[in-house]
Short mmCIF file of C-alpha atoms and ligand atoms in Angstrom, two decimals:
data_model
loop_
_atom_site.label_atom_id
_atom_site.label_comp_id
_atom_site.label_asym_id
_atom_site.label_seq_id
_atom_site.Cartn_x
_atom_site.Cartn_y
_atom_site.Cartn_z
CA MET A 1 91.98 100.40 72.03
CA GLU A 2 94.51 98.07 70.37
CA LYS A 3 96.28 95.99 73.42
CA LYS A 4 99.53 95.39 72.47
CA ASN A 5 100.83 91.82 71.06
CA ILE A 6 101.87 89.91 74.44
CA ASP A 7 101.18 86.57 75.02
CA TRP A 8 98.69 87.61 78.19
CA SER A 9 98.18 83.57 79.54
CA SER A 10 101.71 82.60 79.78
CA ILE A 11 102.97 85.85 81.38
CA GLY A 12 104.14 85.47 85.06
CA PHE A 13 104.01 88.22 87.82
CA GLY A 14 107.11 90.06 86.82
CA TYR A 15 107.40 93.64 85.77
CA MET A 16 107.15 95.08 82.06
CA GLN A 17 107.32 98.39 81.45
CA THR A 18 104.14 99.86 80.31
CA ASP A 19 103.61 104.00 78.37
CA LYS A 20 102.97 105.57 81.30
CA ARG A 21 103.47 106.53 85.32
CA PHE A 22 102.10 109.14 87.53
CA VAL A 23 104.97 110.99 89.46
CA SER A 24 104.25 113.81 92.37
CA ASN A 25 106.59 115.55 94.09
CA PHE A 26 106.23 116.86 97.63
CA LYS A 27 108.49 119.96 98.17
CA ASN A 28 108.31 123.17 101.10
CA GLY A 29 105.41 121.07 102.47
CA ALA A 30 103.31 120.59 99.59
CA TRP A 31 102.44 118.37 96.94
CA ASP A 32 102.34 119.31 92.90
CA ASP A 33 99.91 118.57 90.54
CA GLY A 34 101.28 115.72 89.42
CA VAL A 35 101.98 114.32 85.77
CA LEU A 36 101.72 111.60 83.70
CA THR A 37 105.02 110.62 82.27
CA SER A 38 107.00 108.14 80.05
CA ASP A 39 110.07 108.57 82.00
CA ALA A 40 110.08 105.16 83.98
CA ASN A 41 113.81 105.97 85.59
CA VAL A 42 113.97 107.73 89.05
CA VAL A 43 116.90 109.86 89.80
CA ILE A 44 117.45 111.20 93.29
CA SER A 45 120.16 112.10 95.49
CA GLU A 46 122.61 109.65 96.24
CA CYS A 47 121.51 110.56 100.06
CA ALA A 48 117.90 110.11 99.91
CA GLY A 49 116.01 109.20 102.74
CA VAL A 50 114.88 106.58 100.96
CA LEU A 51 118.56 104.92 99.81
CA GLN A 52 119.84 105.09 103.47
CA TYR A 53 117.34 104.77 105.71
CA ALA A 54 114.49 103.21 103.45
CA GLN A 55 111.81 105.59 103.90
CA THR A 56 109.55 103.92 101.75
CA CYS A 57 106.06 102.01 101.34
CA PHE A 58 104.11 100.85 98.54
CA GLU A 59 100.45 99.49 97.79
CA GLY A 60 99.41 97.07 95.41
CA LEU A 61 95.83 96.82 93.40
CA LYS A 62 94.67 95.20 90.05
CA ALA A 63 92.60 96.61 87.09
CA TYR A 64 90.16 94.13 85.26
CA THR A 65 88.96 93.72 82.10
CA THR A 66 85.07 91.98 82.96
CA GLU A 67 83.18 90.04 80.59
CA ASP A 68 81.10 92.43 79.47
CA GLY A 69 84.43 94.52 78.40
CA HIS A 70 84.27 97.10 81.24
CA ILE A 71 87.91 98.32 82.48
CA VAL A 72 87.56 98.23 86.16
CA THR A 73 89.38 98.14 90.02
CA PHE A 74 88.67 96.59 93.14
CA ARG A 75 88.34 98.71 95.94
CA PRO A 76 90.90 101.23 95.38
CA ASP A 77 89.61 103.59 98.76
CA LEU A 78 91.02 100.87 100.51
CA ASN A 79 94.08 100.84 99.35
CA ALA A 80 94.71 105.03 99.90
CA SER A 81 93.34 104.40 103.26
CA ARG A 82 95.53 101.92 104.16
CA MET A 83 98.65 104.41 102.30
CA LYS A 84 97.58 106.86 104.54
CA ASP A 85 98.20 104.61 107.47
CA SER A 86 101.84 103.47 106.01
CA CYS A 87 103.01 107.27 105.74
CA LEU A 88 101.72 108.34 108.79
CA ARG A 89 103.37 105.25 110.56
CA LEU A 90 106.72 106.71 108.50
CA GLU A 91 106.46 109.93 109.09
CA MET A 92 105.91 110.23 105.60
CA PRO A 93 103.42 113.16 104.05
CA VAL A 94 99.74 111.83 103.16
CA TYR A 95 98.71 111.75 99.47
CA PRO A 96 95.67 112.98 100.04
CA GLU A 97 92.83 109.60 99.28
CA ASP A 98 90.74 110.88 96.62
CA LYS A 99 93.49 112.49 94.73
CA TRP A 100 95.52 108.98 94.94
CA ILE A 101 92.23 107.26 93.27
CA GLU A 102 92.13 109.55 90.26
CA ALA A 103 96.04 109.03 90.06
CA VAL A 104 95.51 105.20 90.12
CA VAL A 105 92.51 105.86 87.34
CA LYS A 106 94.67 108.32 84.91
CA VAL A 107 97.67 105.47 85.35
CA ILE A 108 95.15 102.65 83.96
CA GLU A 109 93.61 104.80 81.35
CA ALA A 110 96.58 105.66 79.76
CA ASN A 111 97.96 102.41 79.63
CA GLU A 112 95.23 100.68 78.71
CA ALA A 113 96.21 98.83 76.17
CA TYR A 114 98.32 96.86 78.64
CA VAL A 115 95.21 96.12 80.63
CA PRO A 116 95.04 91.76 79.68
CA PRO A 117 91.72 90.74 78.07
CA TYR A 118 88.97 88.83 80.34
CA GLY A 119 89.20 85.14 80.15
CA SER A 120 93.12 85.57 79.68
CA GLY A 121 94.27 84.62 83.78
CA ALA A 122 96.57 87.86 83.34
CA THR A 123 95.33 91.65 85.10
CA LEU A 124 96.91 94.73 85.14
CA TYR A 125 98.66 95.06 88.78
CA ILE A 126 99.32 98.89 89.80
CA ARG A 127 102.07 99.98 92.21
CA PRO A 128 101.49 103.08 94.08
CA TYR A 129 104.79 103.86 96.08
CA MET A 130 105.97 106.64 97.95
CA PHE A 131 109.88 107.69 98.91
CA GLY A 132 111.74 109.84 101.04
CA SER A 133 114.01 112.01 98.13
CA ASN A 134 115.99 114.11 99.17
CA PRO A 135 119.06 113.97 101.08
CA VAL A 136 119.20 112.42 104.88
CA ILE A 137 122.26 111.90 106.83
CA GLY A 138 121.44 112.33 110.13
CA VAL A 139 118.40 109.80 111.51
CA LYS A 140 114.90 111.54 110.26
CA PRO A 141 112.36 111.61 108.28
CA ALA A 142 113.40 113.32 104.62
CA ASP A 143 111.49 116.75 103.47
CA GLU A 144 111.00 116.03 99.91
CA TYR A 145 108.99 113.24 98.80
CA GLN A 146 108.03 111.54 95.52
CA PHE A 147 104.32 109.62 95.23
CA ARG A 148 104.75 107.17 91.97
CA ILE A 149 102.37 105.10 90.45
CA PHE A 150 102.94 102.64 87.89
CA ALA A 151 101.30 99.39 86.25
CA THR A 152 102.05 96.36 84.89
CA PRO A 153 100.66 93.27 83.23
CA VAL A 154 100.98 90.17 85.71
CA GLY A 155 100.34 86.25 85.62
CA PRO A 156 99.97 84.29 88.86
CA TYR A 157 102.20 85.33 91.22
CA PHE A 158 102.83 81.28 92.33
CA LYS A 159 103.87 79.50 89.05
CA GLY A 160 101.42 76.89 88.74
CA GLY A 161 98.51 79.38 89.33
CA ALA A 162 95.92 77.64 91.42
CA LYS A 163 98.11 74.10 91.81
CA PRO A 164 98.40 73.64 95.70
CA ILE A 165 101.71 74.87 97.23
CA THR A 166 104.23 73.83 99.87
CA ILE A 167 105.26 75.88 102.52
CA ARG A 168 107.34 75.85 105.38
CA VAL A 169 107.24 77.50 109.31
CA CYS A 170 110.12 79.91 108.93
CA ASP A 171 112.57 80.33 111.84
CA PHE A 172 113.27 83.84 111.54
CA ASP A 173 110.47 86.86 112.24
CA ARG A 174 108.72 88.92 109.75
CA ALA A 175 107.35 91.77 112.15
CA ALA A 176 108.23 92.75 115.81
CA PRO A 177 104.67 93.19 118.47
CA HIS A 178 104.40 97.26 118.16
CA GLY A 179 106.33 97.43 115.14
CA THR A 180 105.73 98.05 111.22
CA GLY A 181 104.06 94.56 110.18
CA HIS A 182 100.48 96.09 110.27
CA ILE A 183 101.61 98.58 107.32
CA LYS A 184 103.41 98.02 103.71
CA ALA A 185 106.88 99.43 104.62
CA GLY A 186 109.43 98.57 102.16
CA LEU A 187 111.59 97.68 105.09
CA ASN A 188 109.00 94.97 105.82
CA TYR A 189 109.98 93.04 102.84
CA ALA A 190 113.50 93.81 102.64
CA MET A 191 113.97 91.64 105.83
CA SER A 192 112.18 88.73 104.58
CA LEU A 193 114.42 88.43 101.52
CA HIS A 194 116.95 86.33 103.17
CA ALA A 195 113.89 84.06 104.52
CA ILE A 196 112.10 83.33 100.80
CA VAL A 197 115.60 82.83 99.19
CA ASP A 198 116.46 80.50 101.65
CA ALA A 199 112.57 78.94 101.80
CA HIS A 200 113.22 78.14 97.86
CA GLN A 201 116.51 76.96 98.28
CA ASN A 202 115.07 74.23 100.85
CA GLY A 203 112.19 73.15 98.24
CA PHE A 204 109.20 75.56 99.51
CA ASP A 205 107.17 77.87 97.92
CA GLU A 206 106.37 80.07 100.63
CA ASN A 207 107.56 80.75 104.57
CA MET A 208 104.59 80.89 107.76
CA TYR A 209 105.73 83.11 109.64
CA LEU A 210 104.66 82.92 113.40
CA ASP A 211 104.00 85.69 115.84
CA ALA A 212 107.57 87.21 117.09
CA ALA A 213 107.19 86.95 121.47
CA THR A 214 105.49 83.56 121.45
CA ARG A 215 106.10 81.98 118.18
CA THR A 216 102.85 79.78 118.63
CA LYS A 217 100.35 81.89 116.65
CA VAL A 218 100.40 81.99 112.89
CA GLU A 219 100.43 85.37 111.47
CA GLU A 220 101.11 85.65 107.82
CA THR A 221 103.84 84.95 104.70
CA GLY A 222 105.46 87.13 102.97
CA GLY A 223 103.63 88.67 101.00
CA ALA A 224 99.50 87.10 102.19
CA ASN A 225 97.51 86.76 104.62
CA PHE A 226 95.77 83.04 105.87
CA ILE A 227 92.46 81.67 105.19
CA PHE A 228 91.98 78.20 107.12
CA ILE A 229 88.55 76.11 106.51
CA THR A 230 87.72 74.01 109.37
CA LYS A 231 86.52 70.41 108.92
CA ASP A 232 82.64 71.62 109.77
CA GLY A 233 83.42 74.34 107.23
CA LYS A 234 83.91 77.34 109.17
CA VAL A 235 86.19 79.87 107.91
CA VAL A 236 89.05 81.12 110.16
CA THR A 237 92.04 83.98 109.44
CA PRO A 238 94.42 84.90 111.93
CA GLN A 239 94.23 88.79 113.64
CA SER A 240 97.20 90.06 114.97
CA PRO A 241 97.87 93.88 115.43
CA SER A 242 101.18 92.52 113.80
CA ILE A 243 99.75 91.23 110.17
CA LEU A 244 99.21 93.55 106.59
CA PRO A 245 95.00 94.04 107.24
CA SER A 246 94.86 92.39 103.46
CA ILE A 247 91.84 93.85 101.67
CA THR A 248 91.87 90.42 100.23
CA ARG A 249 90.83 89.08 103.47
CA ARG A 250 88.50 91.82 104.29
CA SER A 251 86.40 91.35 101.27
CA LEU A 252 86.92 87.54 101.69
CA ILE A 253 84.85 87.71 105.18
CA TYR A 254 82.37 89.90 103.92
CA VAL A 255 81.95 87.07 100.72
CA ALA A 256 81.45 84.17 103.01
CA LYS A 257 79.57 85.63 106.02
CA GLU A 258 77.50 87.50 103.59
CA ILE A 259 77.56 86.02 100.51
CA LEU A 260 77.93 82.53 101.07
CA GLY A 261 76.52 82.22 104.30
CA LEU A 262 79.15 80.52 106.19
CA GLU A 263 80.37 81.10 109.70
CA VAL A 264 83.46 83.27 110.05
CA GLU A 265 86.19 83.65 112.87
CA GLU A 266 89.15 86.25 112.90
CA ARG A 267 91.05 85.53 115.93
CA GLU A 268 94.35 84.13 117.06
CA VAL A 269 95.11 80.80 115.43
CA PHE A 270 97.71 79.16 117.46
CA PHE A 271 100.39 76.67 115.25
CA ASP A 272 98.97 73.55 117.38
CA GLU A 273 95.67 74.29 115.55
CA VAL A 274 96.93 74.02 111.99
CA LYS A 275 96.64 70.33 111.95
CA ASP A 276 93.17 70.19 112.65
CA PHE A 277 92.44 72.45 109.54
CA ALA A 278 91.11 70.97 106.36
CA GLU A 279 91.83 73.74 103.79
CA CYS A 280 94.52 76.47 103.73
CA GLY A 281 95.10 79.69 101.42
CA LEU A 282 96.86 82.38 101.15
CA CYS A 283 94.92 85.40 100.33
CA GLY A 284 96.07 89.02 98.69
CA THR A 285 95.95 91.30 95.83
CA ALA A 286 98.88 89.35 93.83
CA ALA A 287 98.14 85.81 95.96
CA VAL A 288 94.14 86.39 94.88
CA ILE A 289 93.82 82.94 96.91
CA SER A 290 96.20 79.92 96.40
CA PRO A 291 95.81 77.14 98.02
CA VAL A 292 98.19 75.77 100.21
CA GLY A 293 98.67 71.76 100.08
CA LYS A 294 101.59 71.11 102.59
CA ILE A 295 103.13 72.94 105.84
CA VAL A 296 106.39 71.66 106.80
CA ASP A 297 107.67 72.44 111.17
CA HIS A 298 111.05 71.55 111.17
CA GLY A 299 110.56 68.04 109.03
CA ASN A 300 107.16 67.58 110.70
CA GLU A 301 104.89 67.78 107.42
CA ILE A 302 100.96 68.69 108.03
CA CYS A 303 99.07 67.87 104.84
CA MET A 304 96.60 69.10 104.12
CA PRO A 305 93.22 66.85 103.37
CA SER A 306 92.28 68.74 100.30
CA GLY A 307 95.40 67.26 98.60
CA MET A 308 98.67 68.75 96.68
CA ASP A 309 96.10 68.61 93.37
CA GLN A 310 93.62 71.25 93.94
CA MET A 311 92.08 73.76 96.03
CA GLY A 312 89.64 72.66 98.54
CA PRO A 313 85.99 73.24 97.92
CA VAL A 314 85.58 75.81 100.54
CA ILE A 315 88.15 77.88 99.57
CA GLN A 316 87.53 77.11 95.53
CA LYS A 317 83.85 78.85 96.85
CA LEU A 318 85.72 81.68 97.75
CA TYR A 319 87.69 82.09 95.01
CA ASP A 320 85.63 81.89 92.62
CA THR A 321 82.98 84.48 93.95
CA LEU A 322 85.61 87.12 94.94
CA THR A 323 86.75 86.64 91.23
CA GLY A 324 83.67 86.58 89.74
CA ILE A 325 82.86 89.97 91.65
CA GLN A 326 86.14 91.34 90.08
CA MET A 327 85.25 89.78 86.49
CA GLY A 328 81.90 91.51 86.56
CA HIS A 329 79.65 87.94 86.39
CA LEU A 330 78.56 87.89 90.01
CA GLU A 331 76.74 91.33 91.50
CA ALA A 332 79.44 93.32 93.74
CA PRO A 333 78.60 94.71 97.32
CA GLU A 334 77.80 98.50 97.08
CA GLY A 335 81.40 100.36 96.80
CA TRP A 336 83.60 97.82 95.97
CA ILE A 337 83.90 98.18 92.41
CA LYS A 338 85.58 101.35 90.31
CA VAL A 339 84.73 101.21 86.72
CA ILE A 340 87.60 103.37 84.81
CA LYS A 341 85.47 102.73 81.55
N1 LIG B 1 100.04 90.79 103.67
C1 LIG B 1 100.78 90.70 103.35
C2 LIG B 1 102.61 91.48 103.89
C3 LIG B 1 101.12 91.74 101.77
O1 LIG B 1 102.30 92.35 101.29
C4 LIG B 1 99.83 91.72 100.85
C5 LIG B 1 99.86 92.08 99.98
O2 LIG B 1 99.25 93.51 99.38
C6 LIG B 1 98.63 90.84 101.90
C7 LIG B 1 99.27 90.64 103.16
C8 LIG B 1 97.42 90.83 101.25
O3 LIG B 1 96.80 91.94 101.36
P1 LIG B 1 96.17 92.56 99.64
O4 LIG B 1 94.68 91.65 99.81
O5 LIG B 1 95.40 94.12 100.72
O6 LIG B 1 96.96 93.36 98.96
C1 LIG B 2 100.58 92.32 96.81
O1 LIG B 2 99.72 91.34 97.05
O2 LIG B 2 99.80 93.36 96.02
C2 LIG B 2 101.49 92.74 97.28
O3 LIG B 2 102.08 93.85 97.55
C3 LIG B 2 101.91 91.24 97.71
C4 LIG B 2 103.51 91.35 97.61
C5 LIG B 2 104.22 90.16 97.67
C6 LIG B 2 103.82 91.06 95.88
#
């Protein structure tokens, strides 16, 4: 298979149209078989549920070329299951999980020429998503849906890759108690757009959202969960019913405990504690683990002891172990790696 002529190591986190995407339609209470198509455009009613009332959810996972030349993906079963949770919360039909994984595999296979080579720093990002497609004007769920999966090669989510970023405590809330923060609904991201544009205009790379009810506890950023390291080397990560259950975070907790022998606390994290941590990172499929060097709370700067030049030592170990598993040079826990070819 000849790879596309792309300068893999210079691509950022953006969309590049690839050859094939998967499309399946839900009508009269059932999903059709779905097809791979070259048509990257979606044609729907002007009154489609997704356009009027944002009835849509998505997932994000990656395919990697391993050191020995295989193409693999990482824990797709967890993405399938999280998308099921998103669909149920949004009154959308579930796409069966086994078929969901099969469709992801088909999309990776059909776009093999776009899977970045080992060592390039890039990966193939896979974006499954679903939306209400038939006309809806009274506020109610759609009757018809489209499930699609496209793939696009991506580089680092934050410019500069592994260089520590600066974030700010955000005055806007991301998710209400008992709301939709725990699922991957498009609406959660729509409402974060003003906050991120405002953060960028003020010189920050990302927002740290606090819990909406008390504004005392750390939740997450617009697209990643937090990992903190205490001065005595413990891993601490916020637990909250209104954050997205990150697959990267769940994997890192396992890596920390079972592979690196670190102590892990998954618990409420008060913002007041943040100044006492030694390291901070953002974790997610897109972010992998991006180190945070500085957190600014209304002019008050918290500078992580790990500094602005490189990742702290514990986060570096977590990063090396996780990416080592994904890139195939460390043994993966049972069931984590799905080999495509
Ligand atoms: N939090 C939010 C809001 C996200 O959008 C993502 C990305 O998927 C994450 C956390 C990280 O989740 P995961 O590790 O499953 O990609
Ligand atoms: C991902 O990490 O897959 C996400 O969906 C986050 C998004 C902000 C790009």
